[in-house]
Amino acid sequence: MDTSTQASRETDQQTRDWLRTLVAFDTTSRNSNLALIETVRDALKRQGIDALLVHNAARNKANLFATLPAQDGGTQGGIVLSGHTDVVPVDGQDWSSDPFAVDEREGRLYGRGTCDMKGYIAATLALVPEFLAMPRKKPLHLAFSYDEEVGCAGAPYLLADLRERGIQPEGCVVGEPTGMQVVVAHKGINVFRCRVHGRAAHSSLTPRGCNAIEHAARLICHIRDLADAYRTNGPYDTFYDVPFTTLTTNQIQGGIAVNTIPDACEFTYEFRNLPGMSPRDIQADIRRYVDEQLLPRMRAEFPDARVEIETGPAAPGLEASEQAAITALVRALTRDTATRKVAYATEAGLFQGLGIPTVVCGPGHIEQAHKADEYVALDQLASCVGFLRRVGQSL
């Protein structure tokens, strides 16, 4: 066996070992990710790399940013390898094995986050010794975030810190599961929480109340009407699997008893907009309906009725430039020239918003994420390791 083949096998084993380590941390978004982040920080420290941690306000979560300098010690420019450390819950899911212990069977590694997206992070960390040994003319940066799964809430703090410190990489690869194919665009996501306040009354005295649930239903139906209009009239982008902007109401609660007019109803809604559409304009339409139609009807029943809309997590869409060097590089290294756009959101649009050209490419398939028996195939991990190795060599 030649030296390069032996090295590749060792890296593949280190990738599995790292994945087992990462999956063992229950980093469901409601939990802290500090144990995982500090483990990664300490491993990098042992290899001579100082990692920066950017904490949330409660200091129970952190982003990690680390730079592997160029051969001459340079830290400016280069490429970011980016991934999120949080995962979605396993509550109510019927798993065949412990979701927080990697189970290998039939060429697949099962466990929460193996696909989305600890497999990519594991491959990146396994390659750090190789990256450090490469005679690179430019640096490599590692960016691992928290709370991506709840609206990309953590990465903005990391990017704000990079801006303040004047760090400006030349490109970024976000390793969300794409089957190691190049994704050049995705939709934005915008989440809102709406609280409708009416007046309670005994249900036998209906005219004396202002039914918050019924008025909330009017707004929900308006949101659905907007969604139907986008579906029917566009605008469209046929490269997407869902080629139009979507709006949905996904949670609702209200009422205290079957014989009581409810004075409050709360629901959440989201829209996923094509990158060329303004989220502000979409939300302005909803707000206009509230102010011009819904509130006048409510206040005819109860003068103090009100509707509160709170802006929640949001992430911008991505529209990568085909002329950007990172797009050309990733296409060349994967030999993938297809135009591919997806409806799900990632942190890529946030990096692009900082002026860092970004594409999405990582192991596994989105269809395997977020469900019971989530897995990543071993051949996908091997392809990812080979791809990331070539990224390092290209520098």
Short mmCIF file of C-alpha atoms in Angstrom, two decimals:
data_model
loop_
_atom_site.label_atom_id
_atom_site.label_comp_id
_atom_site.label_asym_id
_atom_site.label_seq_id
_atom_site.Cartn_x
_atom_site.Cartn_y
_atom_site.Cartn_z
CA MET A 1 0.00 0.00 0.00
CA ASP A 2 1.47 3.38 -0.99
CA THR A 3 1.82 6.24 1.45
CA SER A 4 -0.99 8.37 -0.03
CA THR A 5 -3.48 5.50 0.11
CA GLN A 6 -2.56 4.80 3.73
CA ALA A 7 -2.97 8.50 4.59
CA SER A 8 -6.39 8.61 2.93
CA ARG A 9 -7.57 5.58 4.89
CA GLU A 10 -6.35 7.11 8.13
CA THR A 11 -8.23 10.34 7.36
CA ASP A 12 -11.40 8.39 6.56
CA GLN A 13 -11.11 6.64 9.95
CA GLN A 14 -10.45 9.97 11.69
CA THR A 15 -13.58 11.34 10.02
CA ARG A 16 -15.63 8.48 11.48
CA ASP A 17 -14.03 9.02 14.89
CA TRP A 18 -14.80 12.73 14.81
CA LEU A 19 -18.38 12.04 13.71
CA ARG A 20 -18.89 9.69 16.65
CA THR A 21 -17.55 12.36 18.97
CA LEU A 22 -19.73 15.13 17.54
CA VAL A 23 -22.96 13.10 17.43
CA ALA A 24 -22.51 12.06 21.08
CA PHE A 25 -23.12 15.69 22.09
CA ASP A 26 -26.88 16.36 22.19
CA THR A 27 -26.75 19.79 20.55
CA THR A 28 -30.47 20.03 19.87
CA SER A 29 -31.04 23.78 19.43
CA ARG A 30 -32.79 24.11 22.79
CA ASN A 31 -29.58 22.87 24.48
CA SER A 32 -26.11 24.34 24.91
CA ASN A 33 -23.47 23.48 22.32
CA LEU A 34 -20.54 24.51 24.52
CA ALA A 35 -19.30 20.99 25.28
CA LEU A 36 -18.96 20.27 21.56
CA ILE A 37 -17.44 23.66 20.75
CA GLU A 38 -14.92 23.45 23.57
CA THR A 39 -13.93 19.93 22.50
CA VAL A 40 -13.22 21.23 18.99
CA ARG A 41 -11.40 24.27 20.37
CA ASP A 42 -9.15 22.09 22.53
CA ALA A 43 -8.40 19.71 19.65
CA LEU A 44 -7.36 22.63 17.47
CA LYS A 45 -5.27 24.08 20.31
CA ARG A 46 -3.29 20.84 20.53
CA GLN A 47 -2.42 21.34 16.86
CA GLY A 48 -1.25 24.90 17.41
CA ILE A 49 -4.44 26.63 16.25
CA ASP A 50 -6.10 29.25 18.45
CA ALA A 51 -9.86 29.35 17.96
CA LEU A 52 -12.06 32.32 18.75
CA LEU A 53 -15.36 31.67 20.51
CA VAL A 54 -18.22 34.14 19.99
CA HIS A 55 -20.84 33.53 22.69
CA ASN A 56 -24.51 34.36 22.86
CA ALA A 57 -25.78 36.78 25.50
CA ALA A 58 -26.46 33.98 28.00
CA ARG A 59 -22.97 32.55 27.31
CA ASN A 60 -24.40 29.02 27.07
CA LYS A 61 -23.77 28.75 23.34
CA ALA A 62 -20.92 29.78 21.09
CA ASN A 63 -19.76 30.06 17.52
CA LEU A 64 -16.20 29.02 16.73
CA PHE A 65 -13.89 30.66 14.22
CA ALA A 66 -10.35 29.44 13.59
CA THR A 67 -7.75 30.30 10.97
CA LEU A 68 -5.16 27.91 9.60
CA PRO A 69 -2.61 30.44 8.33
CA ALA A 70 -0.89 30.35 4.99
CA GLN A 71 2.67 29.04 4.87
CA ASP A 72 4.00 32.58 5.35
CA GLY A 73 1.70 33.15 8.34
CA GLY A 74 -0.87 35.19 6.39
CA THR A 75 -4.44 35.20 7.67
CA GLN A 76 -6.23 37.42 5.13
CA GLY A 77 -8.19 36.11 2.17
CA GLY A 78 -8.52 32.37 1.73
CA ILE A 79 -11.59 30.17 2.03
CA VAL A 80 -14.05 29.51 4.87
CA LEU A 81 -15.38 26.01 5.54
CA SER A 82 -18.65 26.61 7.37
CA GLY A 83 -21.07 24.37 9.24
CA HIS A 84 -23.62 24.52 12.07
CA THR A 85 -23.32 22.46 15.24
CA ASP A 86 -26.97 22.34 16.34
CA VAL A 87 -29.44 19.65 15.37
CA VAL A 88 -33.23 19.24 15.36
CA PRO A 89 -35.07 17.32 18.11
CA VAL A 90 -35.64 13.58 18.14
CA ASP A 91 -38.83 13.93 20.22
CA GLY A 92 -41.56 11.55 19.12
CA GLN A 93 -39.43 9.92 16.44
CA ASP A 94 -39.09 6.12 16.24
CA TRP A 95 -35.35 5.42 15.93
CA SER A 96 -33.86 1.99 15.34
CA SER A 97 -30.78 2.91 17.37
CA ASP A 98 -29.64 5.53 19.87
CA PRO A 99 -29.80 8.83 17.93
CA PHE A 100 -26.82 10.20 19.87
CA ALA A 101 -24.52 7.23 19.25
CA VAL A 102 -23.36 6.60 15.69
CA ASP A 103 -24.49 3.20 14.45
CA GLU A 104 -22.77 1.84 11.34
CA ARG A 105 -24.64 -0.61 9.16
CA GLU A 106 -24.74 -1.38 5.45
CA GLY A 107 -22.39 1.42 4.46
CA ARG A 108 -24.24 4.10 6.39
CA LEU A 109 -23.61 5.98 9.64
CA TYR A 110 -26.87 6.56 11.54
CA GLY A 111 -27.36 9.24 14.18
CA ARG A 112 -28.86 12.68 14.72
CA GLY A 113 -26.80 15.18 12.77
CA THR A 114 -24.76 12.68 10.76
CA CYS A 115 -26.23 14.18 7.60
CA ASP A 116 -27.22 17.65 8.81
CA MET A 117 -24.45 18.54 9.24
CA LYS A 118 -21.90 17.02 11.57
CA GLY A 119 -20.58 14.77 8.81
CA TYR A 120 -19.16 17.82 7.02
CA ILE A 121 -17.67 19.19 10.23
CA ALA A 122 -16.12 15.79 11.02
CA ALA A 123 -14.48 15.61 7.59
CA THR A 124 -13.13 19.14 8.01
CA LEU A 125 -11.64 18.43 11.43
CA ALA A 126 -10.13 15.12 10.30
CA LEU A 127 -8.27 16.98 7.56
CA VAL A 128 -6.76 19.68 9.80
CA PRO A 129 -3.38 17.87 10.11
CA GLU A 130 -3.19 17.57 6.32
CA PHE A 131 -4.22 21.20 5.84
CA LEU A 132 -1.47 22.34 8.21
CA ALA A 133 1.14 20.31 6.32
CA MET A 134 0.17 21.74 2.92
CA PRO A 135 2.36 24.53 1.47
CA ARG A 136 -0.67 26.79 1.13
CA LYS A 137 -0.25 30.34 -0.11
CA LYS A 138 -3.58 31.34 1.45
CA PRO A 139 -5.30 30.53 4.75
CA LEU A 140 -8.18 28.21 5.47
CA HIS A 141 -10.82 29.32 7.98
CA LEU A 142 -13.20 27.14 9.99
CA ALA A 143 -16.57 28.60 11.03
CA PHE A 144 -18.89 26.49 13.20
CA SER A 145 -22.12 28.12 14.40
CA TYR A 146 -24.99 27.57 16.81
CA ASP A 147 -28.79 27.80 16.33
CA GLU A 148 -28.91 27.48 12.56
CA GLU A 149 -31.90 25.16 12.87
CA VAL A 150 -33.99 27.84 14.58
CA GLY A 151 -33.55 30.54 11.96
CA CYS A 152 -29.78 31.01 11.55
CA ALA A 153 -29.71 32.87 14.86
CA GLY A 154 -26.07 32.31 15.79
CA ALA A 155 -24.06 33.02 12.65
CA PRO A 156 -24.88 36.77 12.51
CA TYR A 157 -22.91 37.29 15.74
CA LEU A 158 -19.93 35.45 14.29
CA LEU A 159 -20.04 37.48 11.08
CA ALA A 160 -20.40 40.75 13.00
CA ASP A 161 -17.23 39.86 14.89
CA LEU A 162 -15.37 39.13 11.64
CA ARG A 163 -16.48 42.49 10.28
CA GLU A 164 -15.24 44.29 13.39
CA ARG A 165 -11.87 42.55 13.17
CA GLY A 166 -11.49 43.24 9.47
CA ILE A 167 -11.33 39.59 8.43
CA GLN A 168 -12.46 39.25 4.81
CA PRO A 169 -12.15 35.75 3.31
CA GLU A 170 -12.37 35.44 -0.48
CA GLY A 171 -14.92 32.65 -0.52
CA CYS A 172 -16.94 30.23 1.58
CA VAL A 173 -18.25 26.68 1.24
CA VAL A 174 -21.25 25.90 3.46
CA GLY A 175 -21.38 22.12 3.85
CA GLU A 176 -25.12 21.51 4.08
CA PRO A 177 -26.18 18.13 2.64
CA THR A 178 -26.34 18.42 -1.17
CA GLY A 179 -25.11 14.97 -2.20
CA MET A 180 -21.73 16.65 -2.88
CA GLN A 181 -23.35 18.59 -5.71
CA VAL A 182 -23.05 22.33 -6.11
CA VAL A 183 -25.98 24.48 -4.95
CA VAL A 184 -25.73 28.08 -6.14
CA ALA A 185 -28.97 29.51 -4.76
CA HIS A 186 -31.58 29.03 -2.08
CA LYS A 187 -34.61 30.87 -0.77
CA GLY A 188 -34.68 33.22 2.19
CA ILE A 189 -36.62 32.40 5.34
CA ASN A 190 -38.56 34.85 7.51
CA VAL A 191 -40.47 33.85 10.64
CA PHE A 192 -43.06 35.96 12.49
CA ARG A 193 -45.08 35.52 15.67
CA CYS A 194 -48.53 37.13 15.72
CA ARG A 195 -50.59 37.80 18.85
CA VAL A 196 -54.25 38.77 18.43
CA HIS A 197 -55.89 40.37 21.47
CA GLY A 198 -59.68 40.59 21.78
CA ARG A 199 -62.07 40.49 24.75
CA ALA A 200 -63.23 37.48 26.73
CA ALA A 201 -66.89 36.75 27.42
CA HIS A 202 -69.15 33.83 28.27
CA SER A 203 -69.97 32.07 25.02
CA SER A 204 -73.70 32.60 25.66
CA LEU A 205 -73.01 36.36 25.47
CA THR A 206 -71.13 36.35 22.19
CA PRO A 207 -71.84 40.01 21.24
CA ARG A 208 -70.06 41.17 24.39
CA GLY A 209 -66.79 39.54 23.40
CA CYS A 210 -64.25 39.91 20.62
CA ASN A 211 -63.19 36.44 19.51
CA ALA A 212 -59.40 36.48 19.06
CA ILE A 213 -59.31 33.04 17.44
CA GLU A 214 -61.86 33.96 14.77
CA HIS A 215 -60.10 37.20 13.91
CA ALA A 216 -56.74 35.42 13.86
CA ALA A 217 -58.32 32.98 11.42
CA ARG A 218 -59.14 35.87 9.08
CA LEU A 219 -55.46 36.87 9.04
CA ILE A 220 -54.35 33.28 8.56
CA CYS A 221 -56.70 32.97 5.58
CA HIS A 222 -55.26 36.19 4.14
CA ILE A 223 -51.77 34.73 4.45
CA ARG A 224 -53.01 31.61 2.66
CA ASP A 225 -54.55 33.79 -0.07
CA LEU A 226 -51.19 35.47 -0.60
CA ALA A 227 -49.54 32.04 -0.82
CA ASP A 228 -52.10 30.92 -3.41
CA ALA A 229 -51.49 34.08 -5.43
CA TYR A 230 -47.73 33.46 -5.57
CA ARG A 231 -48.34 29.85 -6.53
CA THR A 232 -50.72 30.88 -9.35
CA ASN A 233 -49.07 34.05 -10.61
CA GLY A 234 -45.40 33.78 -9.65
CA PRO A 235 -42.82 35.11 -10.03
CA TYR A 236 -41.21 31.77 -10.80
CA ASP A 237 -37.72 30.35 -10.96
CA THR A 238 -37.92 26.89 -12.47
CA PHE A 239 -34.48 25.84 -11.22
CA TYR A 240 -36.05 25.46 -7.75
CA ASP A 241 -37.86 22.30 -6.66
CA VAL A 242 -40.61 24.66 -5.40
CA PRO A 243 -40.32 27.43 -8.00
CA PHE A 244 -42.28 30.20 -6.25
CA THR A 245 -42.38 32.05 -2.92
CA THR A 246 -44.31 30.18 -0.21
CA LEU A 247 -46.14 31.31 2.95
CA THR A 248 -47.44 29.00 5.68
CA THR A 249 -48.95 29.19 9.17
CA ASN A 250 -47.31 26.44 11.19
CA GLN A 251 -48.29 26.86 14.86
CA ILE A 252 -51.38 28.21 16.64
CA GLN A 253 -52.77 28.31 20.18
CA GLY A 254 -55.62 30.08 21.94
CA GLY A 255 -58.67 29.73 24.11
CA ILE A 256 -59.14 28.44 27.66
CA ALA A 257 -62.51 26.65 27.61
CA VAL A 258 -65.21 25.48 25.25
CA ASN A 259 -67.73 27.95 26.72
CA THR A 260 -65.48 31.04 26.78
CA ILE A 261 -64.93 33.58 23.99
CA PRO A 262 -61.12 33.69 23.72
CA ASP A 263 -59.42 37.01 24.35
CA ALA A 264 -56.07 35.90 22.89
CA CYS A 265 -54.74 33.82 20.02
CA GLU A 266 -51.11 33.39 19.02
CA PHE A 267 -49.70 31.84 15.86
CA THR A 268 -46.49 31.74 13.88
CA TYR A 269 -46.11 32.03 10.16
CA GLU A 270 -43.18 32.02 7.79
CA PHE A 271 -42.42 32.78 4.20
CA ARG A 272 -39.63 31.48 2.03
CA ASN A 273 -38.96 34.00 -0.66
CA LEU A 274 -37.11 33.72 -3.93
CA PRO A 275 -33.87 35.73 -3.61
CA GLY A 276 -35.12 38.40 -6.01
CA MET A 277 -38.16 39.19 -3.87
CA SER A 278 -38.17 41.65 -0.98
CA PRO A 279 -39.22 40.11 2.37
CA ARG A 280 -40.11 43.63 3.51
CA ASP A 281 -42.64 44.00 0.71
CA ILE A 282 -44.28 40.66 1.51
CA GLN A 283 -44.59 41.53 5.19
CA ALA A 284 -45.88 45.02 4.32
CA ASP A 285 -48.82 43.40 2.51
CA ILE A 286 -49.69 41.41 5.63
CA ARG A 287 -49.36 44.47 7.86
CA ARG A 288 -51.54 46.51 5.52
CA TYR A 289 -54.33 43.92 5.73
CA VAL A 290 -54.11 44.04 9.53
CA ASP A 291 -54.26 47.84 9.70
CA GLU A 292 -56.83 48.47 6.99
CA GLN A 293 -59.21 45.53 7.32
CA LEU A 294 -58.70 43.34 10.37
CA LEU A 295 -58.27 45.93 13.13
CA PRO A 296 -61.27 48.07 12.07
CA ARG A 297 -63.52 44.98 12.26
CA MET A 298 -62.11 44.01 15.65
CA ARG A 299 -62.38 47.51 17.12
CA ALA A 300 -66.00 47.76 16.04
CA GLU A 301 -66.53 45.00 18.62
CA PHE A 302 -63.91 46.06 21.16
CA PRO A 303 -62.15 49.46 20.90
CA ASP A 304 -58.99 48.20 22.67
CA ALA A 305 -58.44 45.23 20.36
CA ARG A 306 -54.93 44.97 18.98
CA VAL A 307 -52.68 42.79 16.82
CA GLU A 308 -48.97 42.45 17.60
CA ILE A 309 -46.55 41.00 15.05
CA GLU A 310 -43.07 40.15 16.27
CA THR A 311 -40.21 39.55 13.84
CA GLY A 312 -38.51 36.22 14.48
CA PRO A 313 -35.53 34.44 12.99
CA ALA A 314 -34.65 35.30 9.42
CA ALA A 315 -31.96 34.44 6.91
CA PRO A 316 -31.50 35.95 3.46
CA GLY A 317 -31.58 33.95 0.28
CA LEU A 318 -28.48 33.03 -1.68
CA GLU A 319 -27.80 33.81 -5.33
CA ALA A 320 -24.19 32.90 -6.06
CA SER A 321 -22.37 34.54 -8.94
CA GLU A 322 -21.12 32.17 -11.60
CA GLN A 323 -18.24 34.61 -12.10
CA ALA A 324 -17.08 34.32 -8.47
CA ALA A 325 -13.82 32.46 -7.98
CA ILE A 326 -15.31 30.19 -5.30
CA THR A 327 -18.12 29.10 -7.63
CA ALA A 328 -15.65 28.28 -10.39
CA LEU A 329 -13.36 26.44 -7.97
CA VAL A 330 -16.06 24.28 -6.41
CA ARG A 331 -17.52 23.47 -9.82
CA ALA A 332 -14.08 22.45 -11.07
CA LEU A 333 -13.29 20.31 -8.02
CA THR A 334 -16.66 18.51 -8.14
CA ARG A 335 -16.91 18.46 -11.95
CA ASP A 336 -20.47 19.70 -11.54
CA THR A 337 -21.73 22.32 -13.99
CA ALA A 338 -25.48 22.01 -13.34
CA THR A 339 -27.54 24.95 -12.08
CA ARG A 340 -29.07 23.77 -8.84
CA LYS A 341 -31.29 25.81 -6.47
CA VAL A 342 -33.11 24.65 -3.33
CA ALA A 343 -36.08 25.75 -1.24
CA TYR A 344 -34.45 25.23 2.15
CA ALA A 345 -32.38 28.00 3.75
CA THR A 346 -28.77 27.94 4.96
CA GLU A 347 -26.26 30.38 6.43
CA ALA A 348 -24.78 30.95 2.97
CA GLY A 349 -26.83 34.10 2.35
CA LEU A 350 -25.43 35.60 5.56
CA PHE A 351 -21.85 35.10 4.39
CA GLN A 352 -22.76 36.54 1.00
CA GLY A 353 -24.25 39.55 2.79
CA LEU A 354 -20.84 40.21 4.32
CA GLY A 355 -19.33 40.32 0.84
CA ILE A 356 -17.97 36.76 0.95
CA PRO A 357 -18.93 34.84 -2.24
CA THR A 358 -20.47 31.55 -1.11
CA VAL A 359 -21.73 28.24 -2.45
CA VAL A 360 -23.30 25.23 -0.74
CA CYS A 361 -21.82 21.75 -1.11
CA GLY A 362 -21.72 18.94 1.43
CA PRO A 363 -22.20 15.21 2.06
CA GLY A 364 -25.56 13.48 2.44
CA HIS A 365 -28.98 14.38 1.12
CA ILE A 366 -31.55 16.73 2.62
CA GLU A 367 -34.18 13.98 2.34
CA GLN A 368 -32.29 12.06 5.04
CA ALA A 369 -32.15 14.98 7.47
CA HIS A 370 -34.52 15.82 10.35
CA LYS A 371 -36.14 12.37 10.43
CA ALA A 372 -35.79 9.19 12.44
CA ASP A 373 -32.77 7.09 11.43
CA GLU A 374 -30.99 10.06 9.88
CA TYR A 375 -27.81 8.86 8.16
CA VAL A 376 -24.91 9.76 5.94
CA ALA A 377 -23.45 7.21 3.53
CA LEU A 378 -19.78 6.35 3.90
CA ASP A 379 -19.15 7.02 0.22
CA GLN A 380 -20.58 10.51 0.68
CA LEU A 381 -18.17 11.18 3.54
CA ALA A 382 -15.28 9.85 1.46
CA SER A 383 -16.27 12.15 -1.41
CA CYS A 384 -16.42 15.07 0.99
CA VAL A 385 -12.95 14.32 2.37
CA GLY A 386 -11.56 14.16 -1.16
CA PHE A 387 -13.26 17.41 -2.12
CA LEU A 388 -12.05 19.31 0.97
CA ARG A 389 -8.54 17.98 0.47
CA ARG A 390 -8.57 19.39 -3.06
CA VAL A 391 -9.89 22.72 -1.73
CA GLY A 392 -6.85 22.90 0.54
CA GLN A 393 -4.49 21.92 -2.26
CA SER A 394 -5.97 24.57 -4.54
CA LEU A 395 -4.67 27.22 -2.12
#
